[in-house]
Short mmCIF file of C-alpha atoms in Angstrom, two decimals:
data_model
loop_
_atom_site.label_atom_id
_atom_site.label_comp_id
_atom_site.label_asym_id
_atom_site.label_seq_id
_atom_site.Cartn_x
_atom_site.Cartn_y
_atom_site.Cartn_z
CA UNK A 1 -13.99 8.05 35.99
CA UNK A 2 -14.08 4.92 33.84
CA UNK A 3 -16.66 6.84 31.18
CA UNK A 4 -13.73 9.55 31.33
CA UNK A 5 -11.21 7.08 30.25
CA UNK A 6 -13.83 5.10 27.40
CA UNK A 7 -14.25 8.80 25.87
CA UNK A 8 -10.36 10.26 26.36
CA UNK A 9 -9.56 6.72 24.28
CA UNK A 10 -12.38 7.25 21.47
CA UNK A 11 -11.42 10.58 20.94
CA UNK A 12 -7.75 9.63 20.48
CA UNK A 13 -8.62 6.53 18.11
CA UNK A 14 -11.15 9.02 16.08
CA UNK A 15 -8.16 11.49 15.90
CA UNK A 16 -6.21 8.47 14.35
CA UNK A 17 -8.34 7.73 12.10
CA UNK A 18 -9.50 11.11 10.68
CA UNK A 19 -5.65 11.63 10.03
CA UNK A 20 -5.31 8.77 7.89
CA UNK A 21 -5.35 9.46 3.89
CA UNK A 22 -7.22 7.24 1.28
CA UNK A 23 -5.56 5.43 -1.62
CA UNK A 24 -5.93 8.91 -3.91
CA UNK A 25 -4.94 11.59 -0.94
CA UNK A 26 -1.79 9.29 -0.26
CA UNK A 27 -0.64 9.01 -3.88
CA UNK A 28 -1.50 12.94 -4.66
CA UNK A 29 0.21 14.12 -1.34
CA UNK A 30 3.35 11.96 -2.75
CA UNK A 31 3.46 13.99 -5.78
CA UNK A 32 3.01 13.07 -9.41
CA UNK A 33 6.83 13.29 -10.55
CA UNK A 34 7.15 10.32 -7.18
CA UNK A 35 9.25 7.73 -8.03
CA UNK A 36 8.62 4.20 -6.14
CA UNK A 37 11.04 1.11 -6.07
CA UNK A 38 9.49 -2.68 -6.16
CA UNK A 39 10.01 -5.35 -3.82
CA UNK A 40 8.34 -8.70 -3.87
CA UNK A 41 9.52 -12.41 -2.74
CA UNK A 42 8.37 -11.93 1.03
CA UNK A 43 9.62 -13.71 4.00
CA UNK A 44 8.40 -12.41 7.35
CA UNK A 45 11.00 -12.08 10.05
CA UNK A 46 8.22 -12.70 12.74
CA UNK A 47 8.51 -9.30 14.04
CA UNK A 48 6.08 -7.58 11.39
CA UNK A 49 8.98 -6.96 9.11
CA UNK A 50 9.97 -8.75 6.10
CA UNK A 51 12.74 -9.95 3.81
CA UNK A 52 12.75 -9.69 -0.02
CA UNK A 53 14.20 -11.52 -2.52
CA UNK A 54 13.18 -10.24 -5.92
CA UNK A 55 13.00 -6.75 -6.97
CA UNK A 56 10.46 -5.06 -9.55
CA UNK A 57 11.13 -1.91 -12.04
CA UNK A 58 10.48 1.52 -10.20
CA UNK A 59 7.32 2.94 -11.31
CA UNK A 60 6.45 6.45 -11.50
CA UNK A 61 2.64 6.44 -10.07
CA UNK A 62 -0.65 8.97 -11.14
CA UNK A 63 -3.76 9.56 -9.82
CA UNK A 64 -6.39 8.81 -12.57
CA UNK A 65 -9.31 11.57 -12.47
CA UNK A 66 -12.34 12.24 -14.29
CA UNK A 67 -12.65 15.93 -15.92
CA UNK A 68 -14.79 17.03 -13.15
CA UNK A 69 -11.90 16.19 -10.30
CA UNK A 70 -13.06 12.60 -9.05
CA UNK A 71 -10.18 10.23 -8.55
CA UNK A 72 -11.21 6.69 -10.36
CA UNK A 73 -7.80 5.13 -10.24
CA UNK A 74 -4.39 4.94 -10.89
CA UNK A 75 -1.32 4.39 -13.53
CA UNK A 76 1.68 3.34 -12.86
CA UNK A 77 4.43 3.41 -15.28
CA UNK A 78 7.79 1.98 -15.63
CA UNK A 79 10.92 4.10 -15.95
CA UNK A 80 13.82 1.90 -15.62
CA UNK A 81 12.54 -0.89 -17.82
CA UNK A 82 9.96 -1.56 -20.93
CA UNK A 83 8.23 -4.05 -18.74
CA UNK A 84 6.85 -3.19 -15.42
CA UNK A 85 3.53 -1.05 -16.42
CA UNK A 86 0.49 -1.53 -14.29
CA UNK A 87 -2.59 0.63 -13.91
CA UNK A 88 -6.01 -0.14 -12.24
CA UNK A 89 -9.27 1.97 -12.76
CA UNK A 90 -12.83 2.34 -11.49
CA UNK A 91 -13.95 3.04 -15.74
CA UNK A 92 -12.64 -0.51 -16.45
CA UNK A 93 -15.31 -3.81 -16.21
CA UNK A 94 -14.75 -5.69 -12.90
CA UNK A 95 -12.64 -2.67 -10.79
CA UNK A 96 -14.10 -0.66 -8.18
CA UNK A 97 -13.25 0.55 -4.73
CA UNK A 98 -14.23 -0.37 -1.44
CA UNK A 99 -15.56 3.14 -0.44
CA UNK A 100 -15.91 6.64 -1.24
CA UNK A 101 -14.56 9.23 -0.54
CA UNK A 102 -12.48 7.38 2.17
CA UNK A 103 -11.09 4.69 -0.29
CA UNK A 104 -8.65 1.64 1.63
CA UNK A 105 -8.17 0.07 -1.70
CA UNK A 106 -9.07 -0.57 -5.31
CA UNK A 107 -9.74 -3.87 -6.67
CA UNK A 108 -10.62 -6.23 -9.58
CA UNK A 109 -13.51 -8.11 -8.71
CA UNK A 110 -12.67 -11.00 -11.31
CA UNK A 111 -9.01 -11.10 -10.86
CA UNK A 112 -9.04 -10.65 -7.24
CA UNK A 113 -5.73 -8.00 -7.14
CA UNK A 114 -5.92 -4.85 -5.41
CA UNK A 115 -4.02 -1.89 -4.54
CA UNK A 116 -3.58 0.17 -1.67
CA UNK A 117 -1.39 3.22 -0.38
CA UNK A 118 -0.09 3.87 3.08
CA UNK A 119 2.02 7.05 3.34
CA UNK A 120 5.33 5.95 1.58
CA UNK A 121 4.62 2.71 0.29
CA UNK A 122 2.34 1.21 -2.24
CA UNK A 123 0.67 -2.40 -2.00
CA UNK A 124 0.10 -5.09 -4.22
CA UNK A 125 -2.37 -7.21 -3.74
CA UNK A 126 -3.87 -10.81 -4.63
CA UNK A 127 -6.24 -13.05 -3.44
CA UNK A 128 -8.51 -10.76 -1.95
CA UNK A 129 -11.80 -11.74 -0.89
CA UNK A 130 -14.74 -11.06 -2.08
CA UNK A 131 -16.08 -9.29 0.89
CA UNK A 132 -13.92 -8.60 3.78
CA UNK A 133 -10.93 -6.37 4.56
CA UNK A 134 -7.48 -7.22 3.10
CA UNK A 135 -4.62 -8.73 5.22
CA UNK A 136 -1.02 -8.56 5.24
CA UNK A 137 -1.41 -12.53 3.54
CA UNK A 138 -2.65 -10.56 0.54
CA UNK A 139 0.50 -8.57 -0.16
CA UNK A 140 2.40 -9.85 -2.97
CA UNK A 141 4.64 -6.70 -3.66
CA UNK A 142 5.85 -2.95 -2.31
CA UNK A 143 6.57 -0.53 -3.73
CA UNK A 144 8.73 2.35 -1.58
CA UNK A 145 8.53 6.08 -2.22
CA UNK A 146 12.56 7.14 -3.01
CA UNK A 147 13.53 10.37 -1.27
CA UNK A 148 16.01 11.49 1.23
CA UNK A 149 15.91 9.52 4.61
CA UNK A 150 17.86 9.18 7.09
CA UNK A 151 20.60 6.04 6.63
CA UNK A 152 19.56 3.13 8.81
CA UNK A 153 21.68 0.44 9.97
CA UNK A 154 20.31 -3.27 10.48
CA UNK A 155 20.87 -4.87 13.63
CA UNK A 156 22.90 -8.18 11.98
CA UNK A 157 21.41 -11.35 13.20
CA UNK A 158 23.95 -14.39 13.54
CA UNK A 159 23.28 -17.11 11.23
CA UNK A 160 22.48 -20.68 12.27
CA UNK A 161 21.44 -21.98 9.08
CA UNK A 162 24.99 -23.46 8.67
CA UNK A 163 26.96 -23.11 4.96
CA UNK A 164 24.09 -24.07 2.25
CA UNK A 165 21.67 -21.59 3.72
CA UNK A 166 24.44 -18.76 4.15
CA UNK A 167 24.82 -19.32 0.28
CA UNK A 168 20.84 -19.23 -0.55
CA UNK A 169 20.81 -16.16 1.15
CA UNK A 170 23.87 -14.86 -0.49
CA UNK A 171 22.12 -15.49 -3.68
CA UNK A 172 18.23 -14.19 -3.11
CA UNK A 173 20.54 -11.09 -1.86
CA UNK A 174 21.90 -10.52 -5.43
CA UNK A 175 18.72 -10.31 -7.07
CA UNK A 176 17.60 -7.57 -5.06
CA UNK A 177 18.81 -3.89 -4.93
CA UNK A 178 19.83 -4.17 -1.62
CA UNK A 179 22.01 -1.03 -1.76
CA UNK A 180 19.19 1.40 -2.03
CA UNK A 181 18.26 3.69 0.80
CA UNK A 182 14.66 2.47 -0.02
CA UNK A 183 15.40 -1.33 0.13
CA UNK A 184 17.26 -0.78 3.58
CA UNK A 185 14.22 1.61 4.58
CA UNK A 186 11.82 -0.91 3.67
CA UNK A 187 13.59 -3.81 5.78
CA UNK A 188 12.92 -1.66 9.37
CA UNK A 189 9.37 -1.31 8.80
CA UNK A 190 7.03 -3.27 11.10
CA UNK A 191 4.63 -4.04 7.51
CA UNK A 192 2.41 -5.95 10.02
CA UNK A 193 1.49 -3.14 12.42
CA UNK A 194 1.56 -0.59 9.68
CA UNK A 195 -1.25 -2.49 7.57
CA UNK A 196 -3.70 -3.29 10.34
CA UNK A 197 -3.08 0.06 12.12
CA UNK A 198 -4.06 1.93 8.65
CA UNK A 199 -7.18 -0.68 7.70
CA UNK A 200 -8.67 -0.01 11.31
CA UNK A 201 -8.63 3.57 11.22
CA UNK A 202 -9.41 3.95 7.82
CA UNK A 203 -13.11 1.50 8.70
CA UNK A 204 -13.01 3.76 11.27
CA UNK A 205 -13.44 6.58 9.03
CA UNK A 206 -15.32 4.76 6.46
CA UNK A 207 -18.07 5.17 9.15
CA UNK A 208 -18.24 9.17 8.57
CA UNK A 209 -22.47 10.25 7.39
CA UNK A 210 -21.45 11.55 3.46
CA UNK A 211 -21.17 14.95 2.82
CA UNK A 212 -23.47 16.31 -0.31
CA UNK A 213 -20.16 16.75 -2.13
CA UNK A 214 -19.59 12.89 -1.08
CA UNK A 215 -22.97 11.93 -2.75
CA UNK A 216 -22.14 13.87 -5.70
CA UNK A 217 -18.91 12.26 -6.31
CA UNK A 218 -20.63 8.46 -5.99
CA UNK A 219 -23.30 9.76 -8.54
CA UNK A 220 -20.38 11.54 -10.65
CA UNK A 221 -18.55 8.29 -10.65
CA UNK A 222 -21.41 5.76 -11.62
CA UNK A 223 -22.50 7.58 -14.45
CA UNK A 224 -19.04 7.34 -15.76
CA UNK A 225 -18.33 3.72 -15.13
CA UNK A 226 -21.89 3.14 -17.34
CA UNK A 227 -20.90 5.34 -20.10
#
């Protein structure tokens, strides 16, 4: 009975895990006309959600490919603002990913930022290590997908912090776009839970023997980065 159990629970976290999408299947099932709002200036709650008190220009985000179909990074590009551009590919010196085809993130090796993509929202990261998975400490920014969602309302919590911090947060408030669907969104999601949940299942599936095609695309790739 207890082997039963041990393979009824493997099967369900391998089912997890082969319906997670990397970095490139995230951002392509998105769409490339996606736009994504910015958010940065954490402060966890405690819970696994966060507060934000600065806000970065929406970004419009594309897969990068080579000519034979192999995605080797990303561009995103500002279209509320002339600042706000940021791109990150495998063809530049120092950037790579952490797998393939089942990529978590993509990283520069000297700068130590990274990206990732978890169904709606898109990560910015810093301080990554050198080897290692990333954390939720590494987050420095998200970025939410905009679309139609349903409104939700935030349970108010009663403020103790007494008249000077009732002002502070007054004023972090008004730097942020706090009356966007995606800012309210963003506030409900349990960040914590969502990360680790995605970075398990995706080693999970990191784990997978390659496929010929997989091989292929590794070969494919590293004769492009050393053109």
């Amino acid at each position: 009975m207890k082997n039963i159990i041990v393979s009824v629970i493997l099967l369900f976290v391998a089912t997890i895990a082969q319906g997670q999408q990397s970095l490139y299947e995230t951002l392509q099932a998105n769409g490339e006309t996606a736009i994504y709002e910015g958010f940065c200036g954490l402060e966890a709650n405690g819970d696994g959600t966060y507060n934000f008190t600065e806000s970065a220009p929406a970004v419009n985000i594309t897969v990068i490919k080579l000519p034979t179909g192999q995605p080797v990074g990303f561009n995103a590009k500002s279209i509320t603002e002339t600042y706000g551009d940021f791109s990150e590919t495998e063809l530049s010196d120092g950037a790579i990913s952490d797998s393939y085809p089942n990529v978590i993130y993509i990283k520069h090796q000297q700068t130590k930022k990274g990206y990732m993509a978890i169904d709606d929202l898109f990560f910015v990261l810093e301080r990554l290590p050198k080897v290692g998975n990333p954390t939720v400490n590494n987050i420095t920014k998200v970025y939410v997908m905009v679309k139609d969602r349903p409104e939700v309302k935030e349970t108010k919590k009663k403020n103790r912090g007494g008249f000077f911090a009732r002002m502070k947060a007054k004023i972090e408030a008004a730097s942020v776009h706090t009356n966007t669907p995606a800012f309210r969104y963003l506030k409900t999601v349990n960040i914590d839970q969502k990360f680790n949940d995605y970075v398990s299942a995706m080693k999970l599936k990191q784990t997978n023997p390659l496929t010929s095609k997989d091989s292929v695309g590794i070969a494919t790739i590293k004769r492009a980065r050393e053109k």
